[in-house]
PDB file of C-alpha atoms and ligand atoms in Angstrom:
ATOM      1  CA  MET A1233     137.197 -18.293-106.041  1.00 46.00           C
ATOM      2  CA  GLY A1234     133.876 -19.254-105.633  1.00 50.00           C
ATOM      3  CA  HIS A1235     134.516 -19.166-101.240  1.00 54.00           C
ATOM      4  CA  GLU A1236     136.187 -15.406-102.239  1.00 52.00           C
ATOM      5  CA  SER A1237     133.310 -13.779-103.729  1.00 52.00           C
ATOM      6  CA  LEU A1238     130.266 -15.138-101.565  1.00 52.00           C
ATOM      7  CA  ILE A1239     132.045 -13.358 -98.876  1.00 57.00           C
ATOM      8  CA  MET A1240     132.755 -10.615-101.066  1.00 53.00           C
ATOM      9  CA  GLN A1241     128.684 -10.070-101.390  1.00 50.00           C
ATOM     10  CA  GLN A1242     127.713 -11.001 -97.999  1.00 60.00           C
ATOM     11  CA  SER A1243     130.146  -8.275 -97.073  1.00 78.00           C
ATOM     12  CA  ASP A1244     130.067  -4.605 -96.004  1.00 84.00           C
ATOM     13  CA  ILE A1245     134.091  -5.207 -96.480  1.00 87.00           C
ATOM     14  CA  GLY A1246     133.081  -6.339-100.530  1.00 87.00           C
ATOM     15  CA  ALA A1247     131.248  -2.887-100.570  1.00 91.00           C
ATOM     16  CA  ILE A1248     134.509  -1.145 -99.068  1.00 93.00           C
ATOM     17  CA  ALA A1249     136.057  -2.836-101.743  1.00 92.00           C
ATOM     18  CA  ASP A1250     134.118  -2.608-104.712  1.00 92.00           C
ATOM     19  CA  SER A1251     133.470   1.268-103.591  1.00 94.00           C
ATOM     20  CA  VAL A1252     138.366   1.385-104.613  1.00 95.00           C
ATOM     21  CA  LYS A1253     138.756  -1.345-107.528  1.00 94.00           C
ATOM     22  CA  ASP A1254     138.826   1.717-109.570  1.00 96.00           C
ATOM     23  CA  CYS A1255     141.648   3.289-108.049  1.00 96.00           C
ATOM     24  CA  LEU A1256     143.934   4.209-110.876  1.00 96.00           C
ATOM     25  CA  ARG A1257     147.392   5.082-108.601  1.00 95.00           C
ATOM     26  CA  CYS A1258     147.277   8.713-110.192  1.00 96.00           C
ATOM     27  CA  GLY A1259     147.960  10.037-106.935  1.00 94.00           C
ATOM     28  CA  LYS A1260     145.247  13.058-108.249  1.00 96.00           C
ATOM     29  CA  CYS A1261     144.025  13.562-105.028  1.00 96.00           C
ATOM     30  CA  LYS A1262     146.785  13.478-102.903  1.00 94.00           C
ATOM     31  CA  PRO A1263     147.916  17.389-103.362  1.00 93.00           C
ATOM     32  CA  VAL A1264     144.213  18.043-101.936  1.00 95.00           C
ATOM     33  CA  CYS A1265     143.956  16.206 -99.117  1.00 94.00           C
ATOM     34  CA  ALA A1266     143.085  17.378 -95.897  1.00 89.00           C
ATOM     35  CA  THR A1267     145.587  15.353 -94.129  1.00 87.00           C
ATOM     36  CA  HIS A1268     148.598  14.161 -96.614  1.00 87.00           C
ATOM     37  CA  VAL A1269     152.067  15.021 -95.413  1.00 81.00           C
ATOM     38  CA  PRO A1270     154.133  13.947 -98.437  1.00 79.00           C
ATOM     39  CA  ARG A1271     156.882  12.990 -95.766  1.00 77.00           C
ATOM     40  CA  ALA A1272     154.660  10.716 -92.928  1.00 78.00           C
ATOM     41  CA  ASN A1273     153.919   7.674 -93.235  1.00 80.00           C
ATOM     42  CA  LEU A1274     151.397   5.665 -95.824  1.00 82.00           C
ATOM     43  CA  LEU A1275     147.704   7.245 -94.421  1.00 87.00           C
ATOM     44  CA  TYR A1276     148.285  10.519 -95.391  1.00 87.00           C
ATOM     45  CA  SER A1277     146.923  10.835 -98.730  1.00 90.00           C
ATOM     46  CA  PRO A1278     143.548   8.611 -99.645  1.00 94.00           C
ATOM     47  CA  ARG A1279     145.385   7.129-102.714  1.00 95.00           C
ATOM     48  CA  ASN A1280     147.718   5.434-100.095  1.00 93.00           C
ATOM     49  CA  LYS A1281     145.070   4.689 -97.902  1.00 95.00           C
ATOM     50  CA  ILE A1282     143.674   3.131-100.775  1.00 96.00           C
ATOM     51  CA  LEU A1283     146.539   0.699-101.258  1.00 95.00           C
ATOM     52  CA  ALA A1284     146.324  -0.286 -97.482  1.00 94.00           C
ATOM     53  CA  THR A1285     142.801  -0.784 -97.399  1.00 95.00           C
ATOM     54  CA  SER A1286     142.822  -3.603-100.162  1.00 94.00           C
ATOM     55  CA  LEU A1287     146.172  -5.075 -98.600  1.00 93.00           C
ATOM     56  CA  LEU A1288     143.744  -5.285 -95.233  1.00 92.00           C
ATOM     57  CA  ILE A1289     140.441  -7.156 -97.037  1.00 91.00           C
ATOM     58  CA  GLU A1290     143.064  -9.812 -99.331  1.00 90.00           C
ATOM     59  CA  ALA A1291     143.868 -10.612 -95.667  1.00 89.00           C
ATOM     60  CA  PHE A1292     140.471 -10.198 -94.336  1.00 85.00           C
ATOM     61  CA  LEU A1293     139.768 -12.324 -97.074  1.00 85.00           C
ATOM     62  CA  TYR A1294     142.543 -14.761 -96.801  1.00 87.00           C
ATOM     63  CA  GLU A1295     142.093 -15.211 -92.495  1.00 83.00           C
ATOM     64  CA  GLU A1296     138.338 -16.372 -93.181  1.00 79.00           C
ATOM     65  CA  GLN A1297     139.212 -18.655 -96.169  1.00 81.00           C
ATOM     66  CA  THR A1298     141.992 -20.805 -94.591  1.00 84.00           C
ATOM     67  CA  ARG A1299     139.070 -20.716 -91.865  1.00 74.00           C
ATOM     68  CA  ARG A1300     142.272 -19.139 -88.979  1.00 71.00           C
ATOM     69  CA  GLY A1301     139.107 -16.219 -87.633  1.00 72.00           C
ATOM     70  CA  VAL A1302     139.982 -12.806 -88.523  1.00 70.00           C
ATOM     71  CA  SER A1303     143.496 -11.294 -86.634  1.00 78.00           C
ATOM     72  CA  ILE A1304     142.232  -8.351 -84.716  1.00 80.00           C
ATOM     73  CA  LYS A1305     145.033  -6.820 -85.608  1.00 84.00           C
ATOM     74  CA  HIS A1306     143.722  -6.508 -88.644  1.00 87.00           C
ATOM     75  CA  TRP A1307     140.590  -4.373 -87.269  1.00 88.00           C
ATOM     76  CA  GLU A1308     143.437  -2.200 -85.409  1.00 89.00           C
ATOM     77  CA  GLU A1309     144.753  -1.383 -89.104  1.00 90.00           C
ATOM     78  CA  PHE A1310     141.071  -1.064 -90.151  1.00 92.00           C
ATOM     79  CA  GLU A1311     141.015   1.421 -87.779  1.00 92.00           C
ATOM     80  CA  ASP A1312     143.892   3.836 -88.547  1.00 90.00           C
ATOM     81  CA  VAL A1313     142.722   4.385 -91.876  1.00 92.00           C
ATOM     82  CA  ALA A1314     139.440   5.580 -91.367  1.00 93.00           C
ATOM     83  CA  ASP A1315     140.725   7.659 -88.668  1.00 90.00           C
ATOM     84  CA  HIS A1316     142.856   9.475 -91.243  1.00 91.00           C
ATOM     85  CA  CYS A1317     140.293  11.755 -92.652  1.00 94.00           C
ATOM     86  CA  THR A1318     138.522  14.495 -92.123  1.00 92.00           C
ATOM     87  CA  VAL A1319     135.895  13.245 -93.619  1.00 94.00           C
ATOM     88  CA  CYS A1320     135.703  17.552 -96.241  1.00 94.00           C
ATOM     89  CA  HIS A1321     135.311  14.880 -99.569  1.00 95.00           C
ATOM     90  CA  LYS A1322     137.220  17.022-101.226  1.00 95.00           C
ATOM     91  CA  CYS A1323     139.253  14.032-104.038  1.00 96.00           C
ATOM     92  CA  GLU A1324     136.741  13.368-105.309  1.00 96.00           C
ATOM     93  CA  SER A1325     136.905  15.874-107.539  1.00 96.00           C
ATOM     94  CA  PRO A1326     140.567  16.068-108.587  1.00 96.00           C
ATOM     95  CA  CYS A1327     139.754  11.254-109.115  1.00 97.00           C
ATOM     96  CA  PRO A1328     139.453  10.465-112.674  1.00 97.00           C
ATOM     97  CA  VAL A1329     136.752   7.614-111.197  1.00 97.00           C
ATOM     98  CA  LYS A1330     135.629   9.697-108.271  1.00 96.00           C
ATOM     99  CA  ILE A1331     135.951   7.815-105.449  1.00 97.00           C
ATOM    100  CA  ASP A1332     135.363  10.003-102.759  1.00 96.00           C
ATOM    101  CA  PHE A1333     137.202   8.947 -99.898  1.00 96.00           C
ATOM    102  CA  GLY A1334     135.447  10.513 -97.237  1.00 96.00           C
ATOM    103  CA  ASP A1335     132.524   8.043 -98.138  1.00 96.00           C
ATOM    104  CA  VAL A1336     134.381   4.988 -97.813  1.00 96.00           C
ATOM    105  CA  SER A1337     136.423   6.151 -94.424  1.00 96.00           C
ATOM    106  CA  MET A1338     133.182   6.291 -93.011  1.00 95.00           C
ATOM    107  CA  ASN A1339     131.790   3.541 -94.613  1.00 94.00           C
ATOM    108  CA  MET A1340     135.606   2.049 -92.853  1.00 94.00           C
ATOM    109  CA  ARG A1341     134.068   3.577 -89.116  1.00 93.00           C
ATOM    110  CA  ASN A1342     130.445   1.548 -89.654  1.00 91.00           C
ATOM    111  CA  LEU A1343     130.953  -1.758 -90.542  1.00 89.00           C
ATOM    112  CA  LEU A1344     133.634  -0.807 -87.120  1.00 90.00           C
ATOM    113  CA  ARG A1345     130.763   0.197 -85.147  1.00 89.00           C
ATOM    114  CA  LYS A1346     128.624  -2.313 -86.534  1.00 87.00           C
ATOM    115  CA  MET A1347     131.709  -5.379 -85.712  1.00 84.00           C
ATOM    116  CA  ASP A1348     132.465  -3.428 -81.775  1.00 86.00           C
ATOM    117  CA  LYS A1349     135.067  -2.872 -83.303  1.00 87.00           C
ATOM    118  CA  LYS A1350     135.525   0.793 -81.954  1.00 88.00           C
ATOM    119  CA  SER A1351     138.403   1.708 -80.310  1.00 87.00           C
ATOM    120  CA  PHE A1352     137.522   3.941 -76.876  1.00 88.00           C
ATOM    121  CA  ARG A1353     137.940   6.873 -77.101  1.00 86.00           C
ATOM    122  CA  PRO A1354     137.364   9.004 -74.275  1.00 86.00           C
ATOM    123  CA  GLY A1355     138.246  12.193 -75.925  1.00 83.00           C
ATOM    124  CA  ASN A1356     135.469  11.319 -78.809  1.00 85.00           C
ATOM    125  CA  ALA A1357     132.998   9.880 -76.168  1.00 89.00           C
ATOM    126  CA  ALA A1358     132.746  12.963 -74.870  1.00 87.00           C
ATOM    127  CA  ALA A1359     132.152  14.568 -77.487  1.00 85.00           C
ATOM    128  CA  MET A1360     129.702  12.538 -79.608  1.00 86.00           C
ATOM    129  CA  PHE A1361     127.823  12.842 -75.774  1.00 88.00           C
ATOM    130  CA  PHE A1362     127.908  16.611 -76.054  1.00 86.00           C
ATOM    131  CA  LEU A1363     125.764  16.159 -80.116  1.00 84.00           C
ATOM    132  CA  ASN A1364     124.123  13.877 -79.683  1.00 85.00           C
ATOM    133  CA  ALA A1365     122.230  15.151 -75.702  1.00 85.00           C
ATOM    134  CA  THR A1366     119.359  15.973 -75.960  1.00 81.00           C
ATOM    135  CA  ASN A1367     117.640  17.259 -72.431  1.00 85.00           C
ATOM    136  CA  PRO A1368     118.971  20.782 -71.996  1.00 85.00           C
ATOM    137  CA  GLU A1369     119.869  20.565 -67.839  1.00 88.00           C
ATOM    138  CA  THR A1370     123.160  17.938 -70.326  1.00 89.00           C
ATOM    139  CA  ILE A1371     123.112  20.191 -72.555  1.00 87.00           C
ATOM    140  CA  LYS A1372     124.066  23.234 -70.723  1.00 87.00           C
ATOM    141  CA  PHE A1373     126.132  21.081 -68.160  1.00 90.00           C
ATOM    142  CA  MET A1374     128.310  19.855 -70.429  1.00 88.00           C
ATOM    143  CA  ARG A1375     128.942  22.685 -72.412  1.00 86.00           C
ATOM    144  CA  SER A1376     129.907  24.306 -69.206  1.00 86.00           C
ATOM    145  CA  ALA A1377     132.270  21.721 -68.366  1.00 88.00           C
ATOM    146  CA  MET A1378     133.575  21.698 -72.097  1.00 86.00           C
ATOM    147  CA  VAL A1379     134.413  25.086 -72.689  1.00 84.00           C
ATOM    148  CA  ASP A1380     133.986  27.019 -70.016  1.00 85.00           C
ATOM    149  CA  VAL A1381     136.621  24.221 -68.526  1.00 90.00           C
ATOM    150  CA  GLY A1382     138.134  22.854 -70.837  1.00 89.00           C
ATOM    151  CA  PHE A1383     139.251  25.953 -73.771  1.00 90.00           C
ATOM    152  CA  LYS A1384     139.538  27.715 -70.464  1.00 91.00           C
ATOM    153  CA  ALA A1385     142.550  25.290 -69.765  1.00 93.00           C
ATOM    154  CA  GLN A1386     143.829  24.750 -72.684  1.00 92.00           C
ATOM    155  CA  ARG A1387     143.867  28.111 -73.262  1.00 94.00           C
ATOM    156  CA  LEU A1388     146.011  28.437 -70.511  1.00 93.00           C
ATOM    157  CA  ALA A1389     148.006  25.148 -71.260  1.00 93.00           C
ATOM    158  CA  ASN A1390     148.439  27.242 -74.995  1.00 92.00           C
ATOM    159  CA  ASP A1391     149.843  30.751 -73.685  1.00 91.00           C
ATOM    160  CA  VAL A1392     152.926  28.642 -70.913  1.00 90.00           C
ATOM    161  CA  LEU A1393     153.729  26.204 -73.592  1.00 87.00           C
ATOM    162  CA  ARG A1394     153.725  27.676 -76.569  1.00 84.00           C
ATOM    163  CA  GLY A1395     156.930  28.036 -76.769  1.00 84.00           C
ATOM    164  CA  LEU A1396     158.272  24.106 -76.196  1.00 81.00           C
ATOM    165  CA  ALA A1397     155.502  23.365 -78.905  1.00 81.00           C
ATOM    166  CA  LYS A1398     157.588  25.183 -81.454  1.00 81.00           C
ATOM    167  CA  LYS A1399     160.159  22.451 -81.769  1.00 80.00           C
ATOM    168  CA  GLN A1400     157.511  19.624 -82.754  1.00 79.00           C
ATOM    169  CA  THR A1401     155.614  21.975 -84.611  1.00 77.00           C
ATOM    170  CA  ALA A1402     157.217  23.679 -87.324  1.00 77.00           C
ATOM    171  CA  LYS A1403     159.157  19.818 -88.096  1.00 76.00           C
ATOM    172  CA  PRO A1404     157.252  17.410 -87.480  1.00 73.00           C
ATOM    173  CA  PRO A1405     158.671  13.612 -86.857  1.00 73.00           C
ATOM    174  CA  ALA A1406     156.729  11.044 -89.697  1.00 72.00           C
ATOM    175  CA  THR A1407     154.764   9.106 -87.799  1.00 71.00           C
ATOM    176  CA  LEU A1408     154.193   5.127 -87.614  1.00 72.00           C
ATOM    177  CA  GLY A1409     150.847   3.959 -85.769  1.00 72.00           C
ATOM    178  CA  ALA A1410     149.685   6.336 -83.754  1.00 75.00           C
ATOM    179  CA  ALA A1411     151.257   8.886 -82.066  1.00 81.00           C
ATOM    180  CA  PRO A1412     153.834   9.574 -78.405  1.00 86.00           C
ATOM    181  CA  ILE A1413     151.478  10.870 -75.284  1.00 88.00           C
ATOM    182  CA  LYS A1414     154.112  13.150 -75.511  1.00 86.00           C
ATOM    183  CA  GLU A1415     153.844  14.686 -79.251  1.00 86.00           C
ATOM    184  CA  GLN A1416     150.316  14.079 -78.433  1.00 87.00           C
ATOM    185  CA  VAL A1417     149.781  16.983 -75.794  1.00 88.00           C
ATOM    186  CA  ILE A1418     151.556  19.108 -77.940  1.00 88.00           C
ATOM    187  CA  HIS A1419     149.572  18.569 -81.115  1.00 85.00           C
ATOM    188  CA  PHE A1420     146.366  19.630 -78.602  1.00 88.00           C
ATOM    189  CA  ILE A1421     148.068  22.713 -77.090  1.00 89.00           C
ATOM    190  CA  ASN A1422     149.780  24.270 -80.079  1.00 88.00           C
ATOM    191  CA  LYS A1423     147.024  26.081 -81.572  1.00 88.00           C
ATOM    192  CA  LYS A1424     143.752  27.960 -79.147  1.00 89.00           C
ATOM    193  CA  MET A1425     140.537  26.789 -79.148  1.00 88.00           C
ATOM    194  CA  PRO A1426     138.447  29.314 -79.992  1.00 85.00           C
ATOM    195  CA  GLY A1427     137.117  31.980 -77.325  1.00 83.00           C
ATOM    196  CA  GLY A1428     135.027  34.580 -76.674  1.00 82.00           C
ATOM    197  CA  LEU A1429     132.289  32.710 -77.245  1.00 81.00           C
ATOM    198  CA  PRO A1430     128.545  33.242 -76.493  1.00 80.00           C
ATOM    199  CA  LYS A1431     127.517  31.544 -72.913  1.00 80.00           C
ATOM    200  CA  LYS A1432     124.119  29.943 -74.993  1.00 80.00           C
ATOM    201  CA  THR A1433     124.287  27.525 -77.221  1.00 80.00           C
ATOM    202  CA  ALA A1434     121.794  28.956 -80.083  1.00 76.00           C
ATOM    203  CA  ARG A1435     118.316  26.558 -79.600  1.00 77.00           C
ATOM    204  CA  ALA A1436     118.470  28.741 -75.324  1.00 80.00           C
ATOM    205  CA  LEU A1437     118.583  31.841 -76.766  1.00 79.00           C
ATOM    206  CA  LEU A1438     115.569  32.435 -78.977  1.00 76.00           C
ATOM    207  CA  ASP A1439     114.096  29.943 -76.393  1.00 78.00           C
ATOM    208  CA  ILE A1440     112.816  26.657 -78.117  1.00 76.00           C
ATOM    209  CA  GLU A1441     114.720  24.361 -76.440  1.00 78.00           C
ATOM    210  CA  ASP A1442     112.302  21.481 -76.690  1.00 77.00           C
ATOM    211  CA  ASN A1443     113.308  18.765 -79.231  1.00 72.00           C
ATOM    212  CA  ASP A1444     109.939  18.079 -80.516  1.00 75.00           C
ATOM    213  CA  TYR A1445     110.373  21.318 -82.386  1.00 74.00           C
ATOM    214  CA  VAL A1446     111.102  22.063 -85.974  1.00 74.00           C
ATOM    215  CA  PRO A1447     112.374  26.459 -85.592  1.00 72.00           C
ATOM    216  CA  ILE A1448     111.214  27.750 -88.840  1.00 75.00           C
ATOM    217  CA  ILE A1449     112.669  31.753 -88.397  1.00 73.00           C
ATOM    218  CA  ARG A1450     111.505  34.223 -89.831  1.00 77.00           C
ATOM    219  CA  ASN A1451     109.774  38.112 -89.982  1.00 79.00           C
ATOM    220  CA  PRO A1452     105.842  37.250 -89.282  1.00 79.00           C
ATOM    221  CA  LYS A1453     105.386  41.319 -90.552  1.00 83.00           C
ATOM    222  CA  ALA A1454     107.307  40.534 -93.200  1.00 81.00           C
ATOM    223  CA  THR A1455     105.448  36.362 -94.309  1.00 80.00           C
ATOM    224  CA  THR A1456     102.194  34.636 -93.222  1.00 80.00           C
ATOM    225  CA  ALA A1457     102.071  31.426 -92.595  1.00 76.00           C
ATOM    226  CA  GLU A1458     101.676  30.517 -96.849  1.00 80.00           C
ATOM    227  CA  THR A1459     105.219  31.860 -97.659  1.00 80.00           C
ATOM    228  CA  GLU A1460     107.669  29.984 -97.972  1.00 77.00           C
ATOM    229  CA  ALA A1461     110.746  29.124 -95.677  1.00 74.00           C
ATOM    230  CA  VAL A1462     113.663  28.668 -95.599  1.00 68.00           C
ATOM    231  CA  PHE A1463     114.590  26.134 -92.950  1.00 67.00           C
ATOM    232  CA  TYR A1464     118.193  26.954 -90.562  1.00 62.00           C
ATOM    233  CA  PHE A1465     119.365  23.515 -90.053  1.00 63.00           C
ATOM    234  CA  PRO A1466     122.701  24.432 -88.311  1.00 57.00           C
ATOM    235  CA  GLY A1467     124.998  21.132 -88.087  1.00 57.00           C
ATOM    236  CA  CYS A1468     128.063  19.605 -87.287  1.00 59.00           C
ATOM    237  CA  GLY A1469     126.661  20.981 -83.351  1.00 67.00           C
ATOM    238  CA  SER A1470     127.789  23.918 -84.848  1.00 68.00           C
ATOM    239  CA  GLU A1471     124.603  25.674 -82.481  1.00 71.00           C
ATOM    240  CA  ARG A1472     126.165  24.346 -79.401  1.00 74.00           C
ATOM    241  CA  LEU A1473     128.753  26.454 -79.312  1.00 71.00           C
ATOM    242  CA  PHE A1474     129.073  28.946 -82.281  1.00 67.00           C
ATOM    243  CA  HIS A1475     125.510  30.728 -82.225  1.00 56.00           C
ATOM    244  CA  LYS A1476     125.886  32.571 -85.316  1.00 50.00           C
TER     245      LYS A1476
HETATM  246  S1  SF4 B1436     137.933  13.019 -97.362  1.00 59.66           S
HETATM  247 FE1  SF4 B1436     139.626  13.149 -95.673  1.00 59.66          FE
HETATM  248  S2  SF4 B1436     140.675  11.330 -97.760  1.00 59.66           S
HETATM  249 FE2  SF4 B1436     139.404  12.531 -99.160  1.00 59.66          FE
HETATM  250  S3  SF4 B1436     140.001  14.627 -99.543  1.00 59.66           S
HETATM  251 FE3  SF4 B1436     139.698  14.568 -97.518  1.00 59.66          FE
HETATM  252  S4  SF4 B1436     141.268  14.605 -95.944  1.00 59.66           S
HETATM  253 FE4  SF4 B1436     141.255  14.023 -97.916  1.00 59.66          FE
HETATM  254  S1  SF4 B1437     142.714  10.239-107.733  1.00 59.66           S
HETATM  255 FE1  SF4 B1437     141.326   8.262-108.067  1.00 59.66          FE
HETATM  256  S2  SF4 B1437     142.267   7.099-109.523  1.00 59.66           S
HETATM  257 FE2  SF4 B1437     144.099   8.669-108.470  1.00 59.66          FE
HETATM  258  S3  SF4 B1437     145.179   7.665-107.234  1.00 59.66           S
HETATM  259 FE3  SF4 B1437     143.436   8.751-106.478  1.00 59.66          FE
HETATM  260  S4  SF4 B1437     141.695   8.343-105.519  1.00 59.66           S
HETATM  261 FE4  SF4 B1437     142.912   7.185-107.325  1.00 59.66          FE
END
């Protein structure tokens, strides 16, 4: 037990275990969860993800204690749990012990990043590159590749293949592990990406693309430099796509 608690104390896994330890398994978080599908697998409800997380932590501890080396398979499962969350934080309010599995998922993803155990996904990498880019030319290029080409191609695919996607979308199959490529493609095209997006980012429109400046927008006629101002943070990369 001494060795076990030492591992727990010294690791981020200990903090994750601690954040879910009070779960009563009451299931009040299930119906509000953005990912909850009653007939799908264990990973589609916060309650069950907590069960899975606790079991994985137990497996990590067992392997550490018996000096077998932590199995790569466990990291894959850990990532699968962490990825089944939109981080909407809705599960926190009905929970009697105030567990927010959105925060837990973020901590799990951070741990995977720290341990270099996150798998490479081209879609994720492209989106993160676009969101993290600060050079206006790079942003412009990425935006035209993603919005002008990517979104248009997706919308076209939806027009042509929507009929074929109906079977899967009307009755999604129960899942286990990663979905087959065919199902992933159907999922990708079954709803149209937004169309008619603005041609420029909000920063480009306001001519404030210099990353060293923080924009504070106010009416120069009605206010002075001393007047209180509201700093608008577009957030979530929305400035890159929707400048409203
Ligand atoms: S934060 Fe994650 S687990 Fe919680 S309700 Fe939202 S999607 Fe579900
Ligand atoms: S509502 Fe809270 S205590 Fe109940 S199962 Fe969900 S996480 Fe556990």
